[in-house]
Short mmCIF file of N, CA and C in Angstrom, two decimals:
data_model
loop_
_atom_site.label_atom_id
_atom_site.label_comp_id
_atom_site.label_asym_id
_atom_site.label_seq_id
_atom_site.Cartn_x
_atom_site.Cartn_y
_atom_site.Cartn_z
N UNK A 1 93.13 128.97 75.95
CA UNK A 1 94.76 128.54 75.89
C UNK A 1 95.05 126.75 76.40
N UNK A 2 96.06 127.00 75.68
CA UNK A 2 96.68 125.40 75.52
C UNK A 2 97.35 124.97 76.73
N UNK A 3 97.50 123.94 77.55
CA UNK A 3 97.87 123.77 78.76
C UNK A 3 99.31 123.16 77.88
N UNK A 4 100.42 123.68 79.35
CA UNK A 4 102.25 123.53 78.21
C UNK A 4 102.06 122.24 78.88
N UNK A 5 102.94 121.48 77.79
CA UNK A 5 103.67 119.80 77.61
C UNK A 5 103.59 119.71 79.36
N UNK A 6 104.59 119.82 80.25
CA UNK A 6 105.05 119.49 81.32
C UNK A 6 103.37 119.60 82.07
N UNK A 7 102.09 120.31 82.16
CA UNK A 7 100.59 120.10 82.89
C UNK A 7 100.76 118.45 82.10
N UNK A 8 100.20 118.96 81.03
CA UNK A 8 99.89 117.68 80.25
C UNK A 8 100.06 116.14 80.67
N UNK A 9 101.72 116.29 80.47
CA UNK A 9 102.49 115.10 80.94
C UNK A 9 102.31 114.58 82.15
N UNK A 10 102.45 115.84 83.07
CA UNK A 10 101.76 115.24 84.92
C UNK A 10 100.53 114.47 85.06
N UNK A 11 99.48 115.27 83.88
CA UNK A 11 98.34 114.78 83.98
C UNK A 11 98.48 113.75 83.56
N UNK A 12 98.95 113.21 82.57
CA UNK A 12 98.52 111.32 81.83
C UNK A 12 99.80 110.94 83.10
N UNK A 13 100.37 111.15 83.49
CA UNK A 13 101.40 110.44 84.94
C UNK A 13 100.19 109.91 85.98
N UNK A 14 99.56 111.17 86.73
CA UNK A 14 98.61 111.28 87.66
C UNK A 14 97.68 110.29 86.80
N UNK A 15 96.65 110.36 85.74
CA UNK A 15 95.98 109.29 85.48
C UNK A 15 96.29 107.77 85.18
N UNK A 16 97.44 107.86 84.87
CA UNK A 16 98.26 106.34 84.65
C UNK A 16 98.19 105.68 85.99
N UNK A 17 98.93 106.50 86.99
CA UNK A 17 99.05 106.37 88.59
C UNK A 17 97.77 105.47 89.01
N UNK A 18 96.84 106.95 88.86
CA UNK A 18 95.48 106.15 89.38
C UNK A 18 94.99 105.02 88.80
N UNK A 19 95.11 104.94 87.25
CA UNK A 19 94.56 103.55 86.70
C UNK A 19 95.36 102.24 87.34
N UNK A 20 96.61 102.20 87.23
CA UNK A 20 96.96 101.45 87.49
C UNK A 20 97.29 100.87 89.29
N UNK A 21 96.58 101.87 89.72
CA UNK A 21 95.97 101.54 91.18
C UNK A 21 94.68 101.00 91.59
N UNK A 22 94.16 100.78 90.59
CA UNK A 22 92.91 100.17 90.26
C UNK A 22 91.26 101.42 90.20
N UNK A 23 91.85 102.29 89.61
CA UNK A 23 90.41 103.39 89.62
C UNK A 23 90.17 103.01 87.92
N UNK A 24 89.12 103.20 87.71
CA UNK A 24 88.02 102.75 86.44
C UNK A 24 88.49 104.04 85.57
N UNK A 25 88.61 104.00 84.01
CA UNK A 25 88.25 105.02 83.33
C UNK A 25 87.17 105.72 83.63
N UNK A 26 86.16 105.17 83.91
CA UNK A 26 84.61 106.24 83.96
C UNK A 26 84.94 107.15 85.11
N UNK A 27 85.63 106.13 86.42
CA UNK A 27 85.85 107.37 87.35
C UNK A 27 86.86 108.86 86.84
N UNK A 28 87.89 107.71 86.94
CA UNK A 28 88.89 109.02 86.43
C UNK A 28 88.19 110.09 84.81
N UNK A 29 87.30 109.92 84.60
CA UNK A 29 86.87 111.02 83.70
C UNK A 29 85.63 111.80 84.41
N UNK A 30 85.16 111.28 85.26
CA UNK A 30 84.08 111.62 86.52
C UNK A 30 84.83 112.79 87.36
N UNK A 31 86.32 112.42 87.77
CA UNK A 31 86.92 113.24 88.41
C UNK A 31 87.79 114.36 87.80
N UNK A 32 88.45 114.27 86.54
CA UNK A 32 88.62 115.35 85.87
C UNK A 32 87.54 116.13 85.20
N UNK A 33 86.72 115.68 84.94
CA UNK A 33 86.35 116.64 84.16
C UNK A 33 85.63 116.27 82.64
N UNK A 34 86.84 115.37 81.88
CA UNK A 34 87.24 114.45 80.93
C UNK A 34 86.32 114.01 80.01
N UNK A 35 86.08 113.12 79.23
CA UNK A 35 85.11 112.18 78.73
C UNK A 35 85.89 110.89 78.81
N UNK A 36 85.29 109.55 78.75
CA UNK A 36 85.72 108.93 79.01
C UNK A 36 87.04 108.37 77.96
N UNK A 37 86.24 108.75 76.19
CA UNK A 37 87.56 108.77 75.34
C UNK A 37 88.42 109.27 75.93
N UNK A 38 88.38 110.57 75.99
CA UNK A 38 89.50 111.27 75.97
C UNK A 38 90.28 110.60 77.70
N UNK A 39 90.18 110.28 78.51
CA UNK A 39 90.88 109.58 79.43
C UNK A 39 91.71 108.14 78.65
N UNK A 40 90.24 107.94 78.26
CA UNK A 40 90.98 106.30 77.12
C UNK A 40 92.09 106.40 76.81
N UNK A 41 92.04 107.64 75.60
CA UNK A 41 93.25 107.69 74.81
C UNK A 41 94.58 108.42 75.33
N UNK A 42 94.32 109.11 76.82
CA UNK A 42 95.41 109.47 77.25
C UNK A 42 96.42 108.60 78.39
N UNK A 43 95.82 107.34 78.74
CA UNK A 43 95.72 105.99 78.93
C UNK A 43 96.54 105.70 78.06
N UNK A 44 96.49 105.20 76.83
CA UNK A 44 97.24 104.74 76.32
C UNK A 44 98.30 105.81 75.84
N UNK A 45 97.88 106.74 75.40
CA UNK A 45 99.49 107.74 75.24
C UNK A 45 100.55 107.64 75.98
N UNK A 46 100.18 107.38 77.18
CA UNK A 46 101.13 107.50 78.39
C UNK A 46 101.67 106.02 78.37
N UNK A 47 101.32 104.97 77.80
CA UNK A 47 101.94 104.11 77.74
C UNK A 47 101.08 102.81 78.80
N UNK A 48 99.98 103.12 79.11
CA UNK A 48 99.57 102.43 80.24
C UNK A 48 99.00 100.61 79.50
N UNK A 49 99.14 99.99 80.40
CA UNK A 49 98.34 98.39 79.88
C UNK A 49 97.15 98.30 80.50
N UNK A 50 96.52 98.07 79.49
CA UNK A 50 95.01 98.61 79.65
C UNK A 50 94.77 97.28 80.33
N UNK A 51 93.81 97.32 81.59
CA UNK A 51 92.86 95.82 81.98
C UNK A 51 91.53 95.66 81.27
N UNK A 52 91.57 94.11 80.88
CA UNK A 52 90.44 93.75 80.42
C UNK A 52 89.06 93.81 80.88
N UNK A 53 88.27 94.17 80.15
CA UNK A 53 86.83 94.43 80.19
C UNK A 53 86.64 93.70 81.71
N UNK A 54 85.23 94.44 82.23
CA UNK A 54 84.70 93.58 82.97
C UNK A 54 84.48 94.38 84.24
N UNK A 55 83.36 93.94 85.14
CA UNK A 55 83.00 94.37 86.64
C UNK A 55 82.45 93.96 87.14
N UNK A 56 81.52 94.50 88.28
CA UNK A 56 80.64 93.25 88.95
C UNK A 56 79.89 92.72 88.22
N UNK A 57 79.62 93.28 87.21
CA UNK A 57 78.71 92.44 86.37
C UNK A 57 78.88 91.94 84.73
N UNK A 58 80.08 91.79 85.24
CA UNK A 58 80.65 91.02 83.79
C UNK A 58 80.44 89.55 83.48
N UNK A 59 80.43 88.83 82.51
CA UNK A 59 80.23 87.44 82.75
C UNK A 59 81.06 87.00 81.06
N UNK A 60 82.06 86.34 81.44
CA UNK A 60 82.57 85.88 80.30
C UNK A 60 81.39 84.86 79.45
N UNK A 61 81.78 85.27 77.84
CA UNK A 61 81.02 84.53 77.22
C UNK A 61 81.75 82.83 77.00
N UNK A 62 80.25 82.19 77.57
CA UNK A 62 80.54 81.14 77.40
C UNK A 62 80.44 79.56 75.97
N UNK A 63 80.83 79.00 75.32
CA UNK A 63 81.08 78.52 73.98
C UNK A 63 79.72 77.44 74.28
N UNK A 64 79.15 77.96 73.17
CA UNK A 64 77.69 76.81 73.50
C UNK A 64 78.01 75.87 72.79
N UNK A 65 77.28 74.70 73.67
CA UNK A 65 77.78 73.08 73.17
C UNK A 65 77.16 72.76 72.30
#
């Protein structure tokens, strides 16, 4: 059974709010039982401005001298 448009719109709103408050896509995927790609697509669909990549181990690539 497909979810209603209202239910989907609510989920998009909740995902966007959580992401904009700092939740990672991976955490949102785990908490909703959806795939990373599905959550990413829904965030984009909702008009979310995506953060740059990076986490505690992310390092910017330094240009070669």
